[in-house]
CSV table of C-alpha atoms in Angstrom, one decimal:
chain,number,residue,atom,x,y,z
A,18,MET,CA,12.0,224.2,109.6
A,19,THR,CA,9.8,226.7,109.4
A,20,TRP,CA,10.1,229.2,111.9
A,21,GLY,CA,9.2,229.0,111.3
A,22,ALA,CA,9.1,229.9,113.1
A,23,GLU,CA,8.8,232.4,111.5
A,24,GLN,CA,5.2,230.5,113.9
A,25,GLN,CA,4.0,231.6,114.7
A,26,GLY,CA,5.1,236.7,120.2
A,27,GLN,CA,4.5,235.6,116.2
A,28,GLY,CA,2.0,236.7,113.9
A,29,TYR,CA,0.4,235.8,110.1
A,30,GLU,CA,1.5,236.7,107.0
A,31,GLY,CA,-1.2,237.7,104.4
A,32,GLY,CA,-4.9,236.7,104.4
A,33,TYR,CA,-7.8,238.3,105.7
A,34,GLY,CA,-10.1,236.9,107.8
A,35,SER,CA,-14.0,238.4,108.2
A,36,GLY,CA,-17.5,237.4,107.9
A,37,TYR,CA,-20.1,239.8,106.0
A,38,GLY,CA,-23.7,240.3,106.9
A,39,HIS,CA,-25.4,241.0,110.2
A,40,ASP,CA,-29.0,240.9,110.5
A,41,ALA,CA,-30.1,244.4,111.9
A,42,GLY,CA,-33.5,243.8,113.3
A,43,TYR,CA,-36.1,246.6,113.6
A,44,GLY,CA,-39.2,245.6,116.1
A,45,TYR,CA,-42.3,248.0,116.4
A,46,GLY,CA,-42.4,251.2,118.0
A,47,GLY,CA,-44.7,252.6,120.7
A,48,GLY,CA,-45.9,250.5,123.9
A,49,TYR,CA,-48.6,248.5,124.8
A,50,GLY,CA,-52.1,250.0,123.9
A,51,GLN,CA,-50.3,252.4,121.0
A,52,ALA,CA,-50.2,252.3,117.7
A,53,PRO,CA,-47.2,251.1,115.9
A,54,ALA,CA,-44.5,253.5,114.4
A,55,TYR,CA,-44.6,251.1,111.6
A,56,GLY,CA,-46.3,248.4,111.0
A,57,TYR,CA,-48.6,246.5,108.2
A,58,ASP,CA,-52.4,246.8,107.9
A,59,SER,CA,-53.8,243.4,108.1
A,60,GLY,CA,-56.6,244.2,105.6
A,61,ASN,CA,-55.0,244.9,102.4
A,62,GLY,CA,-50.8,244.7,103.3
A,63,LEU,CA,-50.4,248.4,103.3
A,64,PRO,CA,-47.5,250.1,105.2
A,65,TYR,CA,-49.4,252.0,108.3
A,66,VAL,CA,-48.4,255.5,109.2
A,67,GLY,CA,-49.3,256.7,112.3
A,68,PRO,CA,-49.7,257.1,115.6
A,69,VAL,CA,-53.2,258.7,114.2
A,70,PRO,CA,-55.2,261.2,116.7
A,71,TYR,CA,-58.2,259.3,117.7
A,72,GLY,CA,-61.3,259.9,115.5
A,73,GLN,CA,-59.3,261.0,112.3
A,74,PRO,CA,-59.6,258.7,109.3
A,75,VAL,CA,-56.5,256.6,108.5
A,76,THR,CA,-54.4,257.0,105.2
A,77,TYR,CA,-52.2,255.1,103.6
A,78,GLU,CA,-49.2,256.1,101.4
A,79,GLN,CA,-49.1,253.4,98.3
A,80,PRO,CA,-45.4,251.7,98.1
A,81,THR,CA,-43.7,252.4,95.0
A,82,ALA,CA,-43.1,248.3,94.8
A,83,TYR,CA,-45.2,245.5,96.5
A,84,GLN,CA,-43.5,244.0,99.2
A,85,GLN,CA,-44.7,240.9,100.7
A,86,PRO,CA,-46.2,241.4,104.6
A,87,THR,CA,-44.1,240.3,107.2
A,88,PRO,CA,-46.6,237.4,109.2
A,89,TYR,CA,-48.0,239.0,111.8
A,90,GLY,CA,-46.3,239.1,115.4
A,91,GLN,CA,-42.8,238.9,113.4
A,92,PRO,CA,-40.6,242.0,113.3
A,93,VAL,CA,-39.2,243.1,110.1
A,94,THR,CA,-35.6,242.3,109.2
A,95,TYR,CA,-33.5,244.0,107.1
A,96,GLU,CA,-29.9,243.1,106.1
A,97,GLU,CA,-27.2,245.8,105.8
A,98,PRO,CA,-23.4,245.2,104.8
A,99,VAL,CA,-21.2,245.7,107.9
A,100,PRO,CA,-17.8,247.7,107.8
A,101,TYR,CA,-14.7,245.9,107.0
A,102,GLU,CA,-13.3,247.2,110.4
A,103,GLU,CA,-16.0,245.4,112.3
A,104,LEU,CA,-15.5,242.1,110.7
A,105,GLY,CA,-14.0,239.3,113.1
A,106,PRO,CA,-10.3,237.8,112.4
A,107,ASN,CA,-11.6,234.6,111.3
A,108,GLU,CA,-13.8,235.2,109.0
A,109,GLU,CA,-13.9,235.8,105.3
A,110,PRO,CA,-14.7,239.0,103.9
A,111,GLY,CA,-17.8,239.3,101.9
A,112,PRO,CA,-18.6,239.9,98.2
A,113,TYR,CA,-19.1,243.8,99.3
A,114,ALA,CA,-16.4,244.6,101.9
A,115,PRO,CA,-13.6,246.6,100.6
A,116,GLU,CA,-10.5,245.0,99.6
A,117,PRO,CA,-8.0,245.7,102.8
A,118,GLU,CA,-5.0,247.6,101.4
A,119,GLU,CA,-1.5,245.8,101.1
A,120,PRO,CA,0.7,246.6,103.9
A,121,ALA,CA,3.3,249.2,103.4
A,122,PRO,CA,6.6,248.1,102.6
A,123,ALA,CA,8.2,249.6,105.9
A,124,GLN,CA,5.8,247.9,107.8
A,125,ALA,CA,6.8,244.4,110.0
A,126,GLU,CA,6.4,241.4,108.0
A,127,PRO,CA,4.3,239.1,110.4
A,128,ASP,CA,5.6,236.5,111.3
A,129,PRO,CA,5.8,232.7,109.6
A,130,ALA,CA,3.1,230.9,111.2
A,131,PRO,CA,0.7,227.9,109.6
A,132,SER,CA,-2.8,230.1,109.3
A,133,PRO,CA,-5.9,228.4,111.0
A,134,SER,CA,-8.2,227.1,109.3
A,135,PRO,CA,-11.5,229.0,108.7
A,136,GLY,CA,-14.3,228.7,111.3
A,137,THR,CA,-11.8,228.0,114.2
A,138,GLY,CA,-11.1,229.8,117.3
A,139,LYS,CA,-7.3,229.9,117.9
A,140,ALA,CA,-6.1,232.2,120.9
A,141,GLY,CA,-4.3,235.2,119.2
A,142,GLY,CA,-4.6,233.7,115.9
A,143,ARG,CA,-2.4,230.8,116.5
A,144,ASP,CA,-3.0,227.3,115.2
A,145,ARG,CA,-1.8,225.3,117.9
A,146,TYR,CA,-1.9,222.2,116.1
A,147,PHE,CA,0.8,223.2,113.8
A,148,ASP,CA,2.7,225.0,116.8
A,149,ALA,CA,2.9,221.4,118.5
A,150,LEU,CA,4.1,219.8,115.5
A,151,ARG,CA,7.0,221.8,115.1
A,152,ALA,CA,7.6,221.9,119.0
A,153,VAL,CA,7.9,218.4,118.7
A,154,ALA,CA,9.9,218.3,115.8
A,155,LEU,CA,12.5,220.7,117.5
A,156,VAL,CA,12.6,218.4,120.4
A,157,ARG,CA,13.4,215.1,118.2
A,158,VAL,CA,15.9,216.9,116.1
A,159,VAL,CA,17.9,217.7,119.2
A,160,THR,CA,17.3,213.8,120.4
A,161,TYR,CA,18.7,212.7,117.8
A,162,HIS,CA,21.5,214.7,117.7
A,163,THR,CA,22.2,213.5,121.0
A,164,PHE,CA,21.7,209.6,121.1
A,165,GLY,CA,21.6,209.1,117.3
A,166,TRP,CA,18.7,206.6,117.7
A,167,ALA,CA,18.1,205.5,114.5
A,168,TRP,CA,14.9,204.6,114.8
A,169,ALA,CA,14.1,208.3,115.9
A,170,GLY,CA,13.2,209.2,112.2
A,171,LEU,CA,10.3,206.5,112.0
A,172,VAL,CA,8.9,207.4,115.2
A,173,PHE,CA,8.7,211.2,114.3
A,174,PRO,CA,10.4,212.1,110.7
A,175,SER,CA,10.8,215.9,111.8
A,176,MET,CA,12.0,217.2,108.6
A,177,GLY,CA,9.3,216.1,106.4
A,178,VAL,CA,6.7,217.5,109.3
A,179,MET,CA,8.5,220.8,109.2
A,180,PHE,CA,8.9,221.1,105.4
A,181,ALA,CA,5.2,220.4,105.3
A,182,LEU,CA,4.3,223.7,108.2
A,183,ALA,CA,6.7,225.8,105.8
A,184,GLY,CA,4.6,224.6,102.7
A,185,THR,CA,1.6,225.3,104.2
A,186,LEU,CA,2.6,228.8,105.3
A,187,MET,CA,4.4,229.5,102.2
A,188,ALA,CA,0.8,229.0,100.0
A,189,ARG,CA,-0.8,231.4,102.1
A,190,SER,CA,2.0,234.0,102.3
A,191,LEU,CA,2.0,233.9,98.3
A,192,GLU,CA,-1.6,235.4,98.1
A,193,ARG,CA,0.6,238.7,98.7
A,194,PRO,CA,2.9,239.5,95.4
A,195,ALA,CA,5.5,236.6,95.0
A,196,LEU,CA,8.7,238.9,94.8
A,197,ALA,CA,7.7,240.8,98.2
A,198,VAL,CA,6.9,237.2,100.1
A,199,VAL,CA,10.6,235.7,98.8
A,200,ARG,CA,12.3,239.0,99.8
A,201,GLY,CA,10.6,238.6,103.4
A,202,ARG,CA,11.4,235.2,103.4
A,203,LEU,CA,15.0,235.9,102.8
A,204,ARG,CA,15.3,239.1,105.3
A,205,ARG,CA,13.8,236.8,108.0
A,206,LEU,CA,16.2,234.0,107.5
A,207,LEU,CA,19.5,235.4,106.7
A,208,PRO,CA,20.3,238.0,109.5
A,209,PRO,CA,19.8,234.6,112.4
A,210,PHE,CA,22.3,232.6,109.8
A,211,TRP,CA,24.7,235.2,109.5
A,212,PHE,CA,25.0,235.7,113.7
A,213,TRP,CA,25.4,232.4,114.0
A,214,GLY,CA,27.8,231.9,110.9
A,215,LEU,CA,30.1,234.6,112.6
A,216,PHE,CA,31.1,232.3,115.3
A,217,VAL,CA,31.3,229.5,113.6
A,218,VAL,CA,33.5,230.9,110.6
A,219,LEU,CA,35.7,232.7,113.2
A,220,ALA,CA,36.0,229.4,115.3
A,221,MET,CA,37.4,227.7,112.6
A,222,LEU,CA,39.6,230.2,111.1
A,223,VAL,CA,41.3,230.0,114.7
A,224,HIS,CA,41.7,226.5,113.7
A,225,GLY,CA,43.7,227.0,110.6
A,226,TRP,CA,40.9,226.7,108.0
A,227,MET,CA,41.2,229.0,105.1
A,228,PRO,CA,38.3,229.3,102.8
A,229,GLY,CA,38.5,229.7,99.1
A,230,TRP,CA,36.0,231.7,97.0
A,231,GLN,CA,33.0,229.2,98.6
A,232,ILE,CA,33.1,231.1,101.3
A,233,VAL,CA,30.1,233.2,99.3
A,234,PHE,CA,27.9,230.3,100.6
A,235,TRP,CA,28.3,231.3,104.3
A,236,ILE,CA,26.5,234.8,102.9
A,237,VAL,CA,23.8,233.0,100.6
A,238,PRO,CA,23.5,229.6,101.5
A,239,VAL,CA,22.0,228.2,97.9
A,240,GLY,CA,24.9,225.6,98.7
A,241,ASP,CA,26.2,223.9,101.2
A,242,PRO,CA,28.6,226.5,103.0
A,243,PRO,CA,32.1,225.3,103.2
A,244,GLY,CA,34.2,224.3,106.3
A,245,ASP,CA,36.6,222.0,108.1
A,246,ARG,CA,36.3,218.7,110.0
A,247,TRP,CA,36.9,220.8,113.4
A,248,GLY,CA,33.6,222.3,112.9
A,249,VAL,CA,31.7,219.8,110.7
A,250,GLN,CA,29.2,219.0,113.6
A,251,ALA,CA,28.3,222.7,113.9
A,252,TRP,CA,27.7,223.3,110.0
A,253,GLU,CA,26.5,220.1,108.8
A,254,ILE,CA,22.9,221.1,110.1
A,255,LEU,CA,23.1,224.0,107.5
A,256,TRP,CA,21.8,221.8,104.5
A,257,TYR,CA,18.1,222.3,106.3
A,258,LEU,CA,18.4,225.9,105.4
A,259,ARG,CA,19.5,225.7,101.9
A,260,THR,CA,16.6,223.2,101.1
A,261,TYR,CA,14.3,225.5,102.7
A,262,LEU,CA,15.6,228.4,100.6
A,263,TRP,CA,15.8,226.6,97.5
A,264,PHE,CA,11.8,226.0,98.0
A,265,VAL,CA,11.0,229.1,98.8
A,266,LEU,CA,12.5,230.3,95.5
A,267,LEU,CA,10.6,227.8,93.5
A,268,SER,CA,7.5,228.2,95.7
A,269,PRO,CA,6.1,230.9,93.3
A,270,LEU,CA,6.6,228.6,90.1
A,271,LEU,CA,5.4,225.5,91.9
A,272,LEU,CA,2.3,226.9,93.3
A,273,ARG,CA,1.2,227.9,90.2
A,274,MET,CA,2.0,224.5,88.5
A,275,PHE,CA,0.2,222.6,91.5
A,276,ARG,CA,-3.3,224.6,91.3
A,277,LYS,CA,-3.3,223.4,87.5
A,278,ALA,CA,-3.7,220.1,88.3
A,279,PRO,CA,-3.2,219.5,92.7
A,280,VAL,CA,-3.9,215.5,92.9
A,281,PRO,CA,-1.3,214.7,89.7
A,282,VAL,CA,1.3,217.4,90.6
A,283,LEU,CA,1.4,216.0,94.1
A,284,LEU,CA,1.7,212.2,93.1
A,285,LEU,CA,4.2,213.2,90.6
A,286,SER,CA,6.4,214.7,93.3
A,287,LEU,CA,8.0,211.8,94.2
A,288,ALA,CA,9.3,210.7,90.9
A,289,PRO,CA,12.4,212.7,90.9
A,290,ILE,CA,13.6,210.2,93.9
A,291,VAL,CA,12.8,207.5,92.6
A,292,VAL,CA,14.8,208.5,89.4
A,293,PHE,CA,17.4,209.6,91.6
A,294,GLN,CA,17.4,206.2,93.1
A,295,TYR,CA,16.8,203.3,90.3
A,296,GLY,CA,18.1,205.9,87.1
A,297,TRP,CA,20.4,208.8,87.2
A,298,GLN,CA,22.1,209.8,90.3
A,299,PRO,CA,23.4,213.2,91.2
A,300,SER,CA,26.7,213.7,91.9
A,301,TYR,CA,28.0,214.2,95.5
A,302,ASP,CA,29.0,217.7,95.4
A,303,ARG,CA,26.8,221.0,96.3
A,304,PHE,CA,24.7,220.7,93.7
A,305,GLY,CA,24.0,217.2,93.6
A,306,SER,CA,23.3,217.5,97.6
A,307,ALA,CA,20.8,220.1,96.9
A,308,LEU,CA,19.1,218.0,94.2
A,309,THR,CA,18.8,215.2,96.5
A,310,ASP,CA,17.2,216.8,99.2
A,311,LEU,CA,14.9,219.1,97.0
A,312,ALA,CA,13.4,215.6,95.7
A,313,THR,CA,13.7,213.8,99.2
A,314,TYR,CA,11.0,216.5,100.7
A,315,LEU,CA,9.5,218.1,97.4
A,316,PHE,CA,6.1,216.1,98.5
A,317,CYS,CA,6.2,217.3,102.0
A,318,TRP,CA,6.3,220.9,100.7
A,319,LEU,CA,3.3,220.3,98.1
A,320,LEU,CA,1.5,218.7,100.8
A,321,GLY,CA,1.6,222.0,102.9
A,322,PHE,CA,0.4,223.8,99.7
A,323,ALA,CA,-2.3,220.9,99.3
A,324,HIS,CA,-3.6,221.5,103.0
A,325,ARG,CA,-3.7,225.3,102.3
A,326,GLU,CA,-5.5,225.2,99.4
A,327,GLY,CA,-8.2,222.7,100.4
A,328,VAL,CA,-7.3,219.9,98.5
A,329,LEU,CA,-6.9,217.5,101.3
A,330,GLN,CA,-10.4,218.2,102.4
A,331,ARG,CA,-11.9,217.0,99.1
A,332,LEU,CA,-10.0,213.5,99.1
A,333,ARG,CA,-11.7,210.4,100.1
A,334,PRO,CA,-10.5,208.9,103.2
A,335,ALA,CA,-10.0,205.6,102.2
A,336,ALA,CA,-8.1,206.8,99.3
A,337,VAL,CA,-6.1,209.0,101.8
A,338,VAL,CA,-5.8,206.1,104.2
A,339,LEU,CA,-4.5,203.6,101.4
A,340,GLY,CA,-1.7,206.1,99.8
A,341,SER,CA,-0.9,206.7,103.3
A,342,ALA,CA,-0.5,203.3,104.4
A,343,ALA,CA,1.3,202.3,101.1
A,344,ALA,CA,3.8,204.8,101.0
A,345,LEU,CA,4.6,204.0,104.9
A,346,ALA,CA,5.5,200.7,104.1
A,347,TYR,CA,7.1,201.1,100.9
A,348,GLY,CA,9.5,203.5,102.9
A,349,ALA,CA,9.8,201.1,105.8
A,350,TRP,CA,10.4,197.8,103.8
A,351,TYR,CA,13.2,200.0,101.3
A,352,ALA,CA,15.0,201.3,104.9
A,353,PHE,CA,15.1,197.6,106.5
A,354,ALA,CA,15.9,195.8,103.0
A,355,HIS,CA,18.8,197.8,102.2
A,356,GLN,CA,20.4,198.2,105.4
A,357,ALA,CA,23.9,196.6,103.8
A,358,ASP,CA,23.8,199.2,101.1
A,359,PHE,CA,23.6,202.1,103.7
A,360,GLY,CA,25.1,200.6,106.9
A,361,THR,CA,21.9,201.4,109.1
A,362,TYR,CA,17.8,201.5,108.6
A,363,ASP,CA,18.4,205.2,109.7
A,364,LEU,CA,16.2,207.2,107.3
A,365,ASP,CA,18.7,209.9,107.7
A,366,GLU,CA,20.8,207.7,105.3
A,367,ASN,CA,18.4,206.6,102.9
A,368,PRO,CA,16.4,209.6,100.8
A,369,LEU,CA,14.5,206.9,99.5
A,370,ALA,CA,12.8,205.6,102.4
A,371,GLN,CA,13.3,208.8,103.8
A,372,ALA,CA,10.9,210.6,101.0
A,373,PHE,CA,7.9,207.8,101.1
A,374,TRP,CA,8.0,207.2,104.8
A,375,SER,CA,7.8,211.1,105.3
A,376,ALA,CA,5.0,211.3,102.6
A,377,GLY,CA,3.0,208.9,104.0
A,378,PHE,CA,3.6,209.8,107.8
A,379,VAL,CA,2.9,213.6,107.1
A,380,THR,CA,0.1,212.8,105.3
A,381,ALA,CA,-1.5,211.2,108.1
A,382,LEU,CA,-0.9,214.2,110.1
A,383,MET,CA,-2.1,216.8,107.7
A,384,TYR,CA,-5.2,214.9,106.5
A,385,PHE,CA,-6.0,214.4,110.3
A,386,LYS,CA,-6.0,218.2,110.4
A,387,ALA,CA,-8.1,219.2,107.6
A,388,ARG,CA,-10.7,216.3,108.4
A,389,HIS,CA,-11.3,216.9,111.6
A,390,ASP,CA,-9.9,220.7,111.8
A,391,VAL,CA,-8.3,220.2,115.0
A,392,ASP,CA,-6.2,223.1,117.0
A,393,PHE,CA,-5.0,221.6,120.3
A,394,ALA,CA,-6.7,224.8,122.1
A,395,TRP,CA,-6.7,222.7,125.0
A,396,LEU,CA,-3.0,223.7,125.4
A,397,ALA,CA,-4.2,226.9,126.9
A,398,ARG,CA,-5.2,225.2,130.0
A,399,PHE,CA,-1.6,224.2,130.4
A,400,GLY,CA,0.3,227.4,131.3
A,401,ARG,CA,3.8,226.4,131.0
A,402,LEU,CA,3.3,224.0,128.2
A,403,ASP,CA,1.8,226.4,126.3
A,404,ARG,CA,4.2,229.2,127.1
A,405,THR,CA,6.8,226.5,125.8
A,406,VAL,CA,5.6,225.9,122.7
A,407,THR,CA,5.1,229.5,121.9
A,408,ILE,CA,8.7,229.8,123.0
A,409,PHE,CA,9.9,227.0,120.7
A,410,ASN,CA,7.8,228.7,117.9
A,411,ALA,CA,9.1,232.2,118.2
A,412,ARG,CA,12.7,230.9,118.6
A,413,ALA,CA,12.5,228.0,115.9
A,414,VAL,CA,15.7,229.2,113.9
A,415,THR,CA,17.7,230.1,116.9
A,416,ILE,CA,17.1,226.6,118.8
A,417,TYR,CA,18.0,224.7,115.3
A,418,LEU,CA,21.4,226.2,114.7
A,419,TRP,CA,22.3,226.7,118.0
A,420,HIS,CA,21.3,223.2,119.2
A,421,GLU,CA,24.6,221.3,118.0
A,422,ILE,CA,27.1,224.2,119.5
A,423,ALA,CA,24.8,223.4,122.7
A,424,LEU,CA,25.8,219.9,122.7
A,425,ILE,CA,29.2,220.0,121.5
A,426,LEU,CA,29.6,222.4,124.4
A,427,ALA,CA,28.0,220.0,126.8
A,428,VAL,CA,31.1,217.7,126.7
A,429,PRO,CA,33.6,219.8,128.2
A,430,LEU,CA,31.7,221.5,130.5
A,431,ILE,CA,30.5,218.1,132.1
A,432,ASP,CA,33.9,217.2,131.7
A,433,ARG,CA,34.5,220.2,134.5
A,434,PHE,CA,32.0,218.6,136.7
A,435,TRP,CA,34.1,215.2,137.3
A,436,ASP,CA,36.5,218.2,139.2
A,437,VAL,CA,33.9,218.5,141.9
A,438,PRO,CA,33.6,215.4,144.2
A,439,ALA,CA,29.8,216.1,145.1
A,440,PHE,CA,29.1,216.2,141.3
A,441,GLU,CA,31.0,213.2,140.9
A,442,LYS,CA,29.4,211.3,143.7
A,443,TRP,CA,25.6,212.5,142.9
A,444,LEU,CA,25.4,213.4,139.1
A,445,PRO,CA,25.3,210.7,136.5
A,446,LEU,CA,28.1,212.8,134.7
A,447,GLU,CA,28.3,209.4,132.1
A,448,SER,CA,24.6,209.2,131.4
A,449,GLN,CA,23.9,210.6,127.9
A,450,TRP,CA,20.6,211.6,129.6
A,451,PHE,CA,22.6,214.1,131.7
A,452,MET,CA,24.2,215.7,128.9
A,453,PHE,CA,21.1,215.6,127.1
A,454,GLY,CA,19.6,217.9,130.1
A,455,VAL,CA,22.7,219.8,130.0
A,456,GLY,CA,22.6,220.5,126.5
A,457,TRP,CA,19.1,221.9,126.6
A,458,VAL,CA,20.2,224.2,129.4
A,459,LEU,CA,23.0,225.7,127.0
A,460,ILE,CA,20.2,225.7,124.2
A,461,GLY,CA,17.9,227.9,126.5
A,462,ALA,CA,21.0,230.2,127.2
A,463,ALA,CA,21.3,230.9,123.3
A,464,VAL,CA,17.6,231.5,123.1
A,465,LEU,CA,18.3,234.4,125.9
A,466,LEU,CA,21.5,235.4,124.4
A,467,PHE,CA,20.8,235.5,120.7
A,468,GLY,CA,17.1,234.7,120.2
A,469,TRP,CA,16.8,238.6,119.5
A,470,VAL,CA,18.2,238.2,116.5
A,471,GLU,CA,14.9,236.8,115.1
A,472,ASP,CA,12.8,239.8,116.4
A,473,VAL,CA,15.5,242.4,114.6
A,474,ALA,CA,15.2,239.9,111.1
A,475,ALA,CA,11.4,240.5,111.6
A,476,ARG,CA,11.6,243.7,112.2
A,477,LYS,CA,10.2,244.0,115.9
A,478,GLY,CA,11.7,245.0,119.0
A,479,PRO,CA,14.1,242.5,120.4
A,480,ARG,CA,13.1,240.7,123.5
A,481,LEU,CA,14.3,238.5,125.9
A,482,LEU,CA,11.5,236.2,125.5
A,483,PRO,CA,8.6,236.1,123.2
């Protein structure tokens, strides 16, 4: 997920928004009944210099070039360039505005949040539509890992949404030098991962696990980090970080390819997962798993490029609707038609179905944004909801990494509740919904205790809450 929230307490990377050109109107000098300080004579259109004492002849100064006289009664206007510092936050710099300087390496890299569409006003520069999608995606992930509902991915394919949002942000960031962008992404991702991994690795070591050379993947997760069966529920979520990291590393090349032929490259991005399903199948190891996950979500990542580059806005609605519906239909058909092969219609177990369903679903979400320029600014009217969305985006990495541990710890904690007669009588201790609620309490505690690591990784002052 992007975290994304790197979204958005968070700022933006790269990009400059400013408008250019204000009309500076100059009217007529003098009051009623006095000669104007500057104007035109109605007879010959020559500029009038005055005022002139009563009874003295009026003199004219021949202009160096003929100017079309301004209609009577209208002020003369001139256009003057506006200094770059006066430009607004959501406009593009004009042709004569000086180029802004690149930020010094020592400055904190702004937070990873999708850029707002030109011409929309977002409070604090945030695009609340993308912020809301990321928050919903995180809630859906926690819900799925609590209840295990197979249909949850059909209702909202969280991983596809988060990869698309991250792709949008990455395309925006790559307006700056690619090496600096990739380095900044690694700096923001790895410290929270290392901090979280320290607890997980130590816990597995205490329970008798001894790693080999593969422990290097706990330093740079370009492959799935190793672990034991005891801690599998905690570390199995790291496939997302591994896939995100590879997309970050490949994005400079992917964006260059995408810009050469946007629509063909976007459509062909579904070809690898089809080949993996019907042709050559990657092995079930670190390399093969990474290839499969990259192929599954490649379309969603490039769809983020398409949104940022303005490709979606140029597509015809009929073509987008038909393409999105076709992808959804094929993904749903393949999931239900191959339940026997995968043991379920859960999209998380079926890469091909996941790829096409996510492609169709996320295309609809992103095209709706591009076509109608929605911004969810109405969230500002609901203070607590708006604040919650802000926290989710500022602490997206923390929530994702710690949510499984929170759900694990919720079970023995609830077991202790049975020892309290009042709790046993009045609390629904056997309900999964109760565990869901306790899990969120523990996630909140993790945000308070460990969320500051994201601030440090972003070179900001650590905060309890953003």
